[in-house]
mmCIF file with all atom_site columns, C-alpha atoms in Angstrom:
data_model
loop_
_atom_site.group_PDB
_atom_site.id
_atom_site.type_symbol
_atom_site.label_atom_id
_atom_site.label_alt_id
_atom_site.label_comp_id
_atom_site.label_asym_id
_atom_site.label_entity_id
_atom_site.label_seq_id
_atom_site.pdbx_PDB_ins_code
_atom_site.Cartn_x
_atom_site.Cartn_y
_atom_site.Cartn_z
_atom_site.occupancy
_atom_site.B_iso_or_equiv
_atom_site.pdbx_formal_charge
_atom_site.auth_seq_id
_atom_site.auth_comp_id
_atom_site.auth_asym_id
_atom_site.auth_atom_id
_atom_site.pdbx_PDB_model_num
ATOM 1   C CA . UNK A 1 1   ? -43.043 -164.086 -176.404 1.00 0.00 ? 883  UNK A CA 1
ATOM 2   C CA . UNK A 1 2   ? -40.393 -165.465 -174.028 1.00 0.00 ? 884  UNK A CA 1
ATOM 3   C CA . UNK A 1 3   ? -37.662 -163.694 -176.037 1.00 0.00 ? 885  UNK A CA 1
ATOM 4   C CA . UNK A 1 4   ? -39.519 -160.408 -175.786 1.00 0.00 ? 886  UNK A CA 1
ATOM 5   C CA . UNK A 1 5   ? -39.909 -160.795 -172.003 1.00 0.00 ? 887  UNK A CA 1
ATOM 6   C CA . UNK A 1 6   ? -36.156 -161.530 -171.644 1.00 0.00 ? 888  UNK A CA 1
ATOM 7   C CA . UNK A 1 7   ? -35.366 -158.450 -173.748 1.00 0.00 ? 889  UNK A CA 1
ATOM 8   C CA . UNK A 1 8   ? -37.612 -156.236 -171.617 1.00 0.00 ? 890  UNK A CA 1
ATOM 9   C CA . UNK A 1 9   ? -36.003 -157.590 -168.419 1.00 0.00 ? 891  UNK A CA 1
ATOM 10  C CA . UNK A 1 10  ? -32.560 -157.007 -169.910 1.00 0.00 ? 892  UNK A CA 1
ATOM 11  C CA . UNK A 1 11  ? -33.427 -153.387 -170.791 1.00 0.00 ? 893  UNK A CA 1
ATOM 12  C CA . UNK A 1 12  ? -35.090 -152.620 -167.451 1.00 0.00 ? 894  UNK A CA 1
ATOM 13  C CA . UNK A 1 13  ? -31.968 -150.963 -165.893 1.00 0.00 ? 895  UNK A CA 1
ATOM 14  C CA . UNK A 1 14  ? -31.743 -148.619 -168.883 1.00 0.00 ? 896  UNK A CA 1
ATOM 15  C CA . UNK A 1 15  ? -34.794 -146.642 -167.750 1.00 0.00 ? 897  UNK A CA 1
ATOM 16  C CA . UNK A 1 16  ? -33.405 -145.598 -164.350 1.00 0.00 ? 898  UNK A CA 1
ATOM 17  C CA . UNK A 1 17  ? -30.008 -144.974 -165.979 1.00 0.00 ? 899  UNK A CA 1
ATOM 18  C CA . UNK A 1 18  ? -31.605 -142.719 -168.578 1.00 0.00 ? 900  UNK A CA 1
ATOM 19  C CA . UNK A 1 19  ? -33.603 -140.924 -165.868 1.00 0.00 ? 901  UNK A CA 1
ATOM 20  C CA . UNK A 1 20  ? -30.398 -140.314 -163.874 1.00 0.00 ? 902  UNK A CA 1
ATOM 21  C CA . UNK A 1 21  ? -28.640 -138.858 -166.932 1.00 0.00 ? 903  UNK A CA 1
ATOM 22  C CA . UNK A 1 22  ? -31.565 -136.594 -167.796 1.00 0.00 ? 904  UNK A CA 1
ATOM 23  C CA . UNK A 1 23  ? -31.916 -135.422 -164.178 1.00 0.00 ? 905  UNK A CA 1
ATOM 24  C CA . UNK A 1 24  ? -28.169 -134.731 -163.855 1.00 0.00 ? 906  UNK A CA 1
ATOM 25  C CA . UNK A 1 25  ? -28.145 -132.789 -167.119 1.00 0.00 ? 907  UNK A CA 1
ATOM 26  C CA . UNK A 1 26  ? -31.187 -130.779 -166.052 1.00 0.00 ? 908  UNK A CA 1
ATOM 27  C CA . UNK A 1 27  ? -29.642 -129.956 -162.659 1.00 0.00 ? 909  UNK A CA 1
ATOM 28  C CA . UNK A 1 28  ? -26.360 -128.888 -164.278 1.00 0.00 ? 910  UNK A CA 1
ATOM 29  C CA . UNK A 1 29  ? -28.212 -126.661 -166.756 1.00 0.00 ? 911  UNK A CA 1
ATOM 30  C CA . UNK A 1 30  ? -30.284 -125.188 -163.895 1.00 0.00 ? 912  UNK A CA 1
ATOM 31  C CA . UNK A 1 31  ? -26.992 -124.449 -162.082 1.00 0.00 ? 913  UNK A CA 1
ATOM 32  C CA . UNK A 1 32  ? -25.970 -122.334 -165.070 1.00 0.00 ? 914  UNK A CA 1
ATOM 33  C CA . UNK A 1 33  ? -23.511 -124.794 -166.597 1.00 0.00 ? 915  UNK A CA 1
ATOM 34  C CA . UNK A 1 34  ? -23.058 -124.337 -170.330 1.00 0.00 ? 916  UNK A CA 1
ATOM 35  C CA . UNK A 1 35  ? -24.332 -127.124 -172.579 1.00 0.00 ? 917  UNK A CA 1
ATOM 36  C CA . UNK A 1 36  ? -21.176 -126.860 -174.701 1.00 0.00 ? 918  UNK A CA 1
ATOM 37  C CA . UNK A 1 37  ? -17.988 -124.858 -174.487 1.00 0.00 ? 919  UNK A CA 1
ATOM 38  C CA . UNK A 1 38  ? -18.763 -121.134 -174.128 1.00 0.00 ? 920  UNK A CA 1
ATOM 39  C CA . UNK A 1 39  ? -16.184 -120.709 -176.912 1.00 0.00 ? 921  UNK A CA 1
ATOM 40  C CA . UNK A 1 40  ? -18.797 -122.176 -179.270 1.00 0.00 ? 922  UNK A CA 1
ATOM 41  C CA . UNK A 1 41  ? -16.644 -125.127 -180.334 1.00 0.00 ? 923  UNK A CA 1
ATOM 42  C CA . UNK A 1 42  ? -17.493 -128.762 -179.842 1.00 0.00 ? 924  UNK A CA 1
ATOM 43  C CA . UNK A 1 43  ? -14.625 -131.216 -180.057 1.00 0.00 ? 925  UNK A CA 1
ATOM 44  C CA . UNK A 1 44  ? -14.142 -134.876 -179.257 1.00 0.00 ? 926  UNK A CA 1
ATOM 45  C CA . UNK A 1 45  ? -10.974 -134.175 -177.220 1.00 0.00 ? 927  UNK A CA 1
ATOM 46  C CA . UNK A 1 46  ? -10.145 -131.203 -175.032 1.00 0.00 ? 928  UNK A CA 1
ATOM 47  C CA . UNK A 1 47  ? -6.369  -130.730 -174.870 1.00 0.00 ? 929  UNK A CA 1
ATOM 48  C CA . UNK A 1 48  ? -4.792  -129.452 -171.655 1.00 0.00 ? 930  UNK A CA 1
ATOM 49  C CA . UNK A 1 49  ? -5.839  -125.854 -171.166 1.00 0.00 ? 931  UNK A CA 1
ATOM 50  C CA . UNK A 1 50  ? -8.815  -123.689 -170.294 1.00 0.00 ? 932  UNK A CA 1
ATOM 51  C CA . UNK A 1 51  ? -11.279 -125.485 -172.601 1.00 0.00 ? 933  UNK A CA 1
ATOM 52  C CA . UNK A 1 52  ? -10.331 -129.094 -171.827 1.00 0.00 ? 934  UNK A CA 1
ATOM 53  C CA . UNK A 1 53  ? -13.226 -129.663 -169.419 1.00 0.00 ? 935  UNK A CA 1
ATOM 54  C CA . UNK A 1 54  ? -15.616 -128.134 -171.928 1.00 0.00 ? 936  UNK A CA 1
ATOM 55  C CA . UNK A 1 55  ? -15.168 -130.741 -174.662 1.00 0.00 ? 937  UNK A CA 1
ATOM 56  C CA . UNK A 1 56  ? -16.593 -134.239 -174.919 1.00 0.00 ? 938  UNK A CA 1
ATOM 57  C CA . UNK A 1 57  ? -13.525 -135.943 -173.414 1.00 0.00 ? 939  UNK A CA 1
ATOM 58  C CA . UNK A 1 58  ? -10.193 -134.917 -171.908 1.00 0.00 ? 940  UNK A CA 1
ATOM 59  C CA . UNK A 1 59  ? -7.313  -136.387 -169.911 1.00 0.00 ? 941  UNK A CA 1
ATOM 60  C CA . UNK A 1 60  ? -9.568  -136.608 -166.854 1.00 0.00 ? 942  UNK A CA 1
ATOM 61  C CA . UNK A 1 61  ? -11.931 -138.958 -168.707 1.00 0.00 ? 943  UNK A CA 1
ATOM 62  C CA . UNK A 1 62  ? -9.488  -141.712 -167.702 1.00 0.00 ? 944  UNK A CA 1
ATOM 63  C CA . UNK A 1 63  ? -10.226 -140.903 -164.038 1.00 0.00 ? 945  UNK A CA 1
ATOM 64  C CA . UNK A 1 64  ? -13.920 -141.472 -164.616 1.00 0.00 ? 946  UNK A CA 1
ATOM 65  C CA . UNK A 1 65  ? -13.240 -144.901 -166.122 1.00 0.00 ? 947  UNK A CA 1
ATOM 66  C CA . UNK A 1 66  ? -11.258 -145.616 -162.941 1.00 0.00 ? 948  UNK A CA 1
ATOM 67  C CA . UNK A 1 67  ? -14.323 -144.497 -160.926 1.00 0.00 ? 949  UNK A CA 1
ATOM 68  C CA . UNK A 1 68  ? -16.305 -147.226 -162.709 1.00 0.00 ? 950  UNK A CA 1
ATOM 69  C CA . UNK A 1 69  ? -13.690 -149.889 -162.009 1.00 0.00 ? 951  UNK A CA 1
ATOM 70  C CA . UNK A 1 70  ? -13.616 -148.906 -158.335 1.00 0.00 ? 952  UNK A CA 1
ATOM 71  C CA . UNK A 1 71  ? -17.409 -148.646 -158.004 1.00 0.00 ? 953  UNK A CA 1
ATOM 72  C CA . UNK A 1 72  ? -17.773 -152.138 -159.450 1.00 0.00 ? 954  UNK A CA 1
ATOM 73  C CA . UNK A 1 73  ? -15.234 -153.563 -156.991 1.00 0.00 ? 955  UNK A CA 1
ATOM 74  C CA . UNK A 1 74  ? -16.617 -151.745 -153.938 1.00 0.00 ? 956  UNK A CA 1
ATOM 75  C CA . UNK A 1 75  ? -20.288 -152.381 -154.691 1.00 0.00 ? 957  UNK A CA 1
ATOM 76  C CA . UNK A 1 76  ? -19.655 -156.059 -155.506 1.00 0.00 ? 958  UNK A CA 1
ATOM 77  C CA . UNK A 1 77  ? -18.312 -156.446 -151.977 1.00 0.00 ? 959  UNK A CA 1
ATOM 78  C CA . UNK A 1 78  ? -20.631 -154.008 -150.199 1.00 0.00 ? 960  UNK A CA 1
ATOM 79  C CA . UNK A 1 79  ? -23.914 -155.305 -151.653 1.00 0.00 ? 961  UNK A CA 1
ATOM 80  C CA . UNK A 1 80  ? -23.110 -158.746 -153.108 1.00 0.00 ? 962  UNK A CA 1
ATOM 81  C CA . UNK A 1 81  ? -26.745 -159.861 -153.117 1.00 0.00 ? 963  UNK A CA 1
ATOM 82  C CA . UNK A 1 82  ? -27.743 -157.017 -155.422 1.00 0.00 ? 964  UNK A CA 1
ATOM 83  C CA . UNK A 1 83  ? -27.877 -157.692 -159.142 1.00 0.00 ? 965  UNK A CA 1
ATOM 84  C CA . UNK A 1 84  ? -25.165 -156.159 -161.311 1.00 0.00 ? 966  UNK A CA 1
ATOM 85  C CA . UNK A 1 85  ? -27.873 -153.965 -162.860 1.00 0.00 ? 967  UNK A CA 1
ATOM 86  C CA . UNK A 1 86  ? -28.888 -152.574 -159.497 1.00 0.00 ? 968  UNK A CA 1
ATOM 87  C CA . UNK A 1 87  ? -25.257 -151.896 -158.549 1.00 0.00 ? 969  UNK A CA 1
ATOM 88  C CA . UNK A 1 88  ? -24.774 -150.220 -161.939 1.00 0.00 ? 970  UNK A CA 1
ATOM 89  C CA . UNK A 1 89  ? -27.699 -147.858 -161.336 1.00 0.00 ? 971  UNK A CA 1
ATOM 90  C CA . UNK A 1 90  ? -26.317 -146.977 -157.885 1.00 0.00 ? 972  UNK A CA 1
ATOM 91  C CA . UNK A 1 91  ? -22.881 -146.288 -159.417 1.00 0.00 ? 973  UNK A CA 1
ATOM 92  C CA . UNK A 1 92  ? -24.521 -144.012 -162.007 1.00 0.00 ? 974  UNK A CA 1
ATOM 93  C CA . UNK A 1 93  ? -26.369 -142.173 -159.266 1.00 0.00 ? 975  UNK A CA 1
ATOM 94  C CA . UNK A 1 94  ? -23.165 -141.623 -157.266 1.00 0.00 ? 976  UNK A CA 1
ATOM 95  C CA . UNK A 1 95  ? -21.253 -140.473 -160.356 1.00 0.00 ? 977  UNK A CA 1
ATOM 96  C CA . UNK A 1 96  ? -24.051 -138.095 -161.376 1.00 0.00 ? 978  UNK A CA 1
ATOM 97  C CA . UNK A 1 97  ? -24.098 -136.669 -157.842 1.00 0.00 ? 979  UNK A CA 1
ATOM 98  C CA . UNK A 1 98  ? -20.317 -136.188 -158.034 1.00 0.00 ? 980  UNK A CA 1
ATOM 99  C CA . UNK A 1 99  ? -20.628 -134.343 -161.373 1.00 0.00 ? 981  UNK A CA 1
ATOM 100 C CA . UNK A 1 100 ? -23.166 -131.989 -159.816 1.00 0.00 ? 982  UNK A CA 1
ATOM 101 C CA . UNK A 1 101 ? -21.034 -131.432 -156.691 1.00 0.00 ? 983  UNK A CA 1
ATOM 102 C CA . UNK A 1 102 ? -17.872 -131.003 -158.780 1.00 0.00 ? 984  UNK A CA 1
ATOM 103 C CA . UNK A 1 103 ? -19.504 -128.134 -160.661 1.00 0.00 ? 985  UNK A CA 1
ATOM 104 C CA . UNK A 1 104 ? -20.630 -126.151 -157.638 1.00 0.00 ? 986  UNK A CA 1
ATOM 105 C CA . UNK A 1 105 ? -18.824 -122.871 -156.950 1.00 0.00 ? 987  UNK A CA 1
ATOM 106 C CA . UNK A 1 106 ? -17.408 -124.379 -153.730 1.00 0.00 ? 988  UNK A CA 1
ATOM 107 C CA . UNK A 1 107 ? -15.710 -127.278 -155.569 1.00 0.00 ? 989  UNK A CA 1
ATOM 108 C CA . UNK A 1 108 ? -14.573 -125.148 -158.508 1.00 0.00 ? 990  UNK A CA 1
ATOM 109 C CA . UNK A 1 109 ? -12.895 -122.793 -156.019 1.00 0.00 ? 991  UNK A CA 1
ATOM 110 C CA . UNK A 1 110 ? -11.371 -125.770 -154.190 1.00 0.00 ? 992  UNK A CA 1
ATOM 111 C CA . UNK A 1 111 ? -9.863  -127.078 -157.430 1.00 0.00 ? 993  UNK A CA 1
ATOM 112 C CA . UNK A 1 112 ? -8.436  -123.630 -158.167 1.00 0.00 ? 994  UNK A CA 1
ATOM 113 C CA . UNK A 1 113 ? -6.850  -123.188 -154.751 1.00 0.00 ? 995  UNK A CA 1
ATOM 114 C CA . UNK A 1 114 ? -5.653  -126.743 -154.074 1.00 0.00 ? 996  UNK A CA 1
ATOM 115 C CA . UNK A 1 115 ? -4.623  -128.103 -157.478 1.00 0.00 ? 997  UNK A CA 1
ATOM 116 C CA . UNK A 1 116 ? -2.863  -126.885 -160.602 1.00 0.00 ? 998  UNK A CA 1
ATOM 117 C CA . UNK A 1 117 ? -6.258  -126.171 -162.218 1.00 0.00 ? 999  UNK A CA 1
ATOM 118 C CA . UNK A 1 118 ? -5.867  -122.395 -161.816 1.00 0.00 ? 1000 UNK A CA 1
ATOM 119 C CA . UNK A 1 119 ? -8.173  -121.461 -164.693 1.00 0.00 ? 1001 UNK A CA 1
ATOM 120 C CA . UNK A 1 120 ? -10.724 -124.198 -164.034 1.00 0.00 ? 1002 UNK A CA 1
ATOM 121 C CA . UNK A 1 121 ? -14.286 -122.963 -164.498 1.00 0.00 ? 1003 UNK A CA 1
ATOM 122 C CA . UNK A 1 122 ? -16.134 -126.259 -164.213 1.00 0.00 ? 1004 UNK A CA 1
ATOM 123 C CA . UNK A 1 123 ? -17.356 -128.676 -166.853 1.00 0.00 ? 1005 UNK A CA 1
ATOM 124 C CA . UNK A 1 124 ? -19.766 -128.175 -169.685 1.00 0.00 ? 1006 UNK A CA 1
ATOM 125 C CA . UNK A 1 125 ? -22.882 -130.337 -169.459 1.00 0.00 ? 1007 UNK A CA 1
ATOM 126 C CA . UNK A 1 126 ? -21.576 -132.263 -172.464 1.00 0.00 ? 1008 UNK A CA 1
ATOM 127 C CA . UNK A 1 127 ? -18.334 -133.039 -170.624 1.00 0.00 ? 1009 UNK A CA 1
ATOM 128 C CA . UNK A 1 128 ? -20.210 -134.036 -167.448 1.00 0.00 ? 1010 UNK A CA 1
ATOM 129 C CA . UNK A 1 129 ? -22.461 -136.411 -169.392 1.00 0.00 ? 1011 UNK A CA 1
ATOM 130 C CA . UNK A 1 130 ? -19.367 -137.881 -171.036 1.00 0.00 ? 1012 UNK A CA 1
ATOM 131 C CA . UNK A 1 131 ? -17.735 -138.297 -167.604 1.00 0.00 ? 1013 UNK A CA 1
ATOM 132 C CA . UNK A 1 132 ? -20.770 -140.248 -166.396 1.00 0.00 ? 1014 UNK A CA 1
ATOM 133 C CA . UNK A 1 133 ? -20.613 -142.395 -169.558 1.00 0.00 ? 1015 UNK A CA 1
ATOM 134 C CA . UNK A 1 134 ? -16.894 -143.024 -168.927 1.00 0.00 ? 1016 UNK A CA 1
ATOM 135 C CA . UNK A 1 135 ? -17.720 -144.253 -165.417 1.00 0.00 ? 1017 UNK A CA 1
ATOM 136 C CA . UNK A 1 136 ? -20.323 -146.569 -166.940 1.00 0.00 ? 1018 UNK A CA 1
ATOM 137 C CA . UNK A 1 137 ? -17.705 -147.853 -169.381 1.00 0.00 ? 1019 UNK A CA 1
ATOM 138 C CA . UNK A 1 138 ? -15.336 -148.598 -166.494 1.00 0.00 ? 1020 UNK A CA 1
ATOM 139 C CA . UNK A 1 139 ? -18.072 -150.342 -164.511 1.00 0.00 ? 1021 UNK A CA 1
ATOM 140 C CA . UNK A 1 140 ? -19.090 -152.497 -167.474 1.00 0.00 ? 1022 UNK A CA 1
ATOM 141 C CA . UNK A 1 141 ? -15.456 -153.292 -168.287 1.00 0.00 ? 1023 UNK A CA 1
ATOM 142 C CA . UNK A 1 142 ? -14.870 -154.433 -164.695 1.00 0.00 ? 1024 UNK A CA 1
ATOM 143 C CA . UNK A 1 143 ? -17.920 -156.671 -164.963 1.00 0.00 ? 1025 UNK A CA 1
ATOM 144 C CA . UNK A 1 144 ? -16.434 -158.421 -168.006 1.00 0.00 ? 1026 UNK A CA 1
ATOM 145 C CA . UNK A 1 145 ? -12.740 -158.454 -167.129 1.00 0.00 ? 1027 UNK A CA 1
ATOM 146 C CA . UNK A 1 146 ? -11.032 -160.809 -164.727 1.00 0.00 ? 1028 UNK A CA 1
ATOM 147 C CA . UNK A 1 147 ? -9.905  -159.130 -161.498 1.00 0.00 ? 1029 UNK A CA 1
ATOM 148 C CA . UNK A 1 148 ? -6.292  -158.967 -162.707 1.00 0.00 ? 1030 UNK A CA 1
ATOM 149 C CA . UNK A 1 149 ? -7.483  -157.348 -165.960 1.00 0.00 ? 1031 UNK A CA 1
ATOM 150 C CA . UNK A 1 150 ? -9.391  -154.670 -164.070 1.00 0.00 ? 1032 UNK A CA 1
ATOM 151 C CA . UNK A 1 151 ? -6.366  -154.069 -161.866 1.00 0.00 ? 1033 UNK A CA 1
ATOM 152 C CA . UNK A 1 152 ? -4.062  -153.755 -164.867 1.00 0.00 ? 1034 UNK A CA 1
ATOM 153 C CA . UNK A 1 153 ? -6.492  -151.390 -166.603 1.00 0.00 ? 1035 UNK A CA 1
ATOM 154 C CA . UNK A 1 154 ? -6.734  -149.263 -163.450 1.00 0.00 ? 1036 UNK A CA 1
ATOM 155 C CA . UNK A 1 155 ? -2.940  -148.994 -163.213 1.00 0.00 ? 1037 UNK A CA 1
ATOM 156 C CA . UNK A 1 156 ? -2.648  -148.048 -166.901 1.00 0.00 ? 1038 UNK A CA 1
ATOM 157 C CA . UNK A 1 157 ? -5.387  -145.434 -166.589 1.00 0.00 ? 1039 UNK A CA 1
ATOM 158 C CA . UNK A 1 158 ? -3.535  -143.878 -163.653 1.00 0.00 ? 1040 UNK A CA 1
ATOM 159 C CA . UNK A 1 159 ? -0.024  -144.080 -165.146 1.00 0.00 ? 1041 UNK A CA 1
ATOM 160 C CA . UNK A 1 160 ? -0.831  -142.722 -168.637 1.00 0.00 ? 1042 UNK A CA 1
ATOM 161 C CA . UNK A 1 161 ? -2.178  -139.341 -167.457 1.00 0.00 ? 1043 UNK A CA 1
ATOM 162 C CA . UNK A 1 162 ? 0.481   -139.175 -164.750 1.00 0.00 ? 1044 UNK A CA 1
ATOM 163 C CA . UNK A 1 163 ? 3.156   -139.353 -167.445 1.00 0.00 ? 1045 UNK A CA 1
ATOM 164 C CA . UNK A 1 164 ? 1.276   -137.213 -169.978 1.00 0.00 ? 1046 UNK A CA 1
ATOM 165 C CA . UNK A 1 165 ? -0.046  -134.375 -167.789 1.00 0.00 ? 1047 UNK A CA 1
ATOM 166 C CA . UNK A 1 166 ? 1.420   -135.046 -164.332 1.00 0.00 ? 1048 UNK A CA 1
ATOM 167 C CA . UNK A 1 167 ? -2.021  -135.687 -162.873 1.00 0.00 ? 1049 UNK A CA 1
ATOM 168 C CA . UNK A 1 168 ? -4.419  -138.577 -162.275 1.00 0.00 ? 1050 UNK A CA 1
ATOM 169 C CA . UNK A 1 169 ? -7.241  -139.594 -159.961 1.00 0.00 ? 1051 UNK A CA 1
ATOM 170 C CA . UNK A 1 170 ? -4.968  -140.465 -157.030 1.00 0.00 ? 1052 UNK A CA 1
ATOM 171 C CA . UNK A 1 171 ? -3.118  -137.124 -157.192 1.00 0.00 ? 1053 UNK A CA 1
ATOM 172 C CA . UNK A 1 172 ? -6.374  -135.258 -157.709 1.00 0.00 ? 1054 UNK A CA 1
ATOM 173 C CA . UNK A 1 173 ? -7.854  -136.750 -154.534 1.00 0.00 ? 1055 UNK A CA 1
ATOM 174 C CA . UNK A 1 174 ? -4.644  -136.161 -152.588 1.00 0.00 ? 1056 UNK A CA 1
ATOM 175 C CA . UNK A 1 175 ? -4.447  -132.525 -153.674 1.00 0.00 ? 1057 UNK A CA 1
ATOM 176 C CA . UNK A 1 176 ? -8.106  -131.866 -152.855 1.00 0.00 ? 1058 UNK A CA 1
ATOM 177 C CA . UNK A 1 177 ? -7.817  -133.438 -149.405 1.00 0.00 ? 1059 UNK A CA 1
ATOM 178 C CA . UNK A 1 178 ? -4.257  -132.491 -148.443 1.00 0.00 ? 1060 UNK A CA 1
ATOM 179 C CA . UNK A 1 179 ? -2.622  -130.050 -150.908 1.00 0.00 ? 1061 UNK A CA 1
ATOM 180 C CA . UNK A 1 180 ? 1.143   -130.289 -151.269 1.00 0.00 ? 1062 UNK A CA 1
ATOM 181 C CA . UNK A 1 181 ? 3.317   -127.471 -152.606 1.00 0.00 ? 1063 UNK A CA 1
ATOM 182 C CA . UNK A 1 182 ? 5.902   -130.066 -153.629 1.00 0.00 ? 1064 UNK A CA 1
ATOM 183 C CA . UNK A 1 183 ? 3.407   -131.941 -155.795 1.00 0.00 ? 1065 UNK A CA 1
ATOM 184 C CA . UNK A 1 184 ? 1.926   -128.716 -157.183 1.00 0.00 ? 1066 UNK A CA 1
ATOM 185 C CA . UNK A 1 185 ? 5.421   -127.547 -158.184 1.00 0.00 ? 1067 UNK A CA 1
ATOM 186 C CA . UNK A 1 186 ? 6.175   -130.904 -159.819 1.00 0.00 ? 1068 UNK A CA 1
ATOM 187 C CA . UNK A 1 187 ? 2.829   -130.841 -161.656 1.00 0.00 ? 1069 UNK A CA 1
ATOM 188 C CA . UNK A 1 188 ? 3.650   -127.389 -162.977 1.00 0.00 ? 1070 UNK A CA 1
ATOM 189 C CA . UNK A 1 189 ? 6.843   -128.864 -164.440 1.00 0.00 ? 1071 UNK A CA 1
ATOM 190 C CA . UNK A 1 190 ? 9.194   -127.028 -162.105 1.00 0.00 ? 1072 UNK A CA 1
ATOM 191 C CA . UNK A 1 191 ? 11.743  -129.268 -160.420 1.00 0.00 ? 1073 UNK A CA 1
ATOM 192 C CA . UNK A 1 192 ? 11.426  -132.940 -159.576 1.00 0.00 ? 1074 UNK A CA 1
ATOM 193 C CA . UNK A 1 193 ? 9.113   -134.672 -157.123 1.00 0.00 ? 1075 UNK A CA 1
ATOM 194 C CA . UNK A 1 194 ? 11.770  -137.031 -155.751 1.00 0.00 ? 1076 UNK A CA 1
#
């Protein structure tokens, strides 16, 4: 009986997490987001191009893992008395809210005008759910890793896409907040940044 009670307590945060995922998916579908790529294909990886944000994962999945690492760090300091489960549910809620905001016409237009994502049409619901899962993966990794391990992982997850596609979370935020023609030109592969 005691084992069953411990198991139920351990699974308790799964119910709000599942509710958040279902609610986010329902909102995205109600907003007119496609469940899968409008092209009709479903793939594990979306290569750079117009369908990348329609597949299960893409280069920006790394950014969502970074979200999880950062949420863990910030929430551990902001609400240290909260259990890790409670902080995890809050992180899921924030990430789900971001996925909904990111797929509004206002944000899609902002990405098109401020970044190199000229043909960006928003994410499929499948990709958004995967992005939320990637954040959860980052959060759970940060919970298990030593601080230096989380820091190293964060740096790797920023450097790899920077080298591969000339973009990452830091540049994405910078370009959304304060667009730079110099960075946009470098991201397009024309000229050098420095």
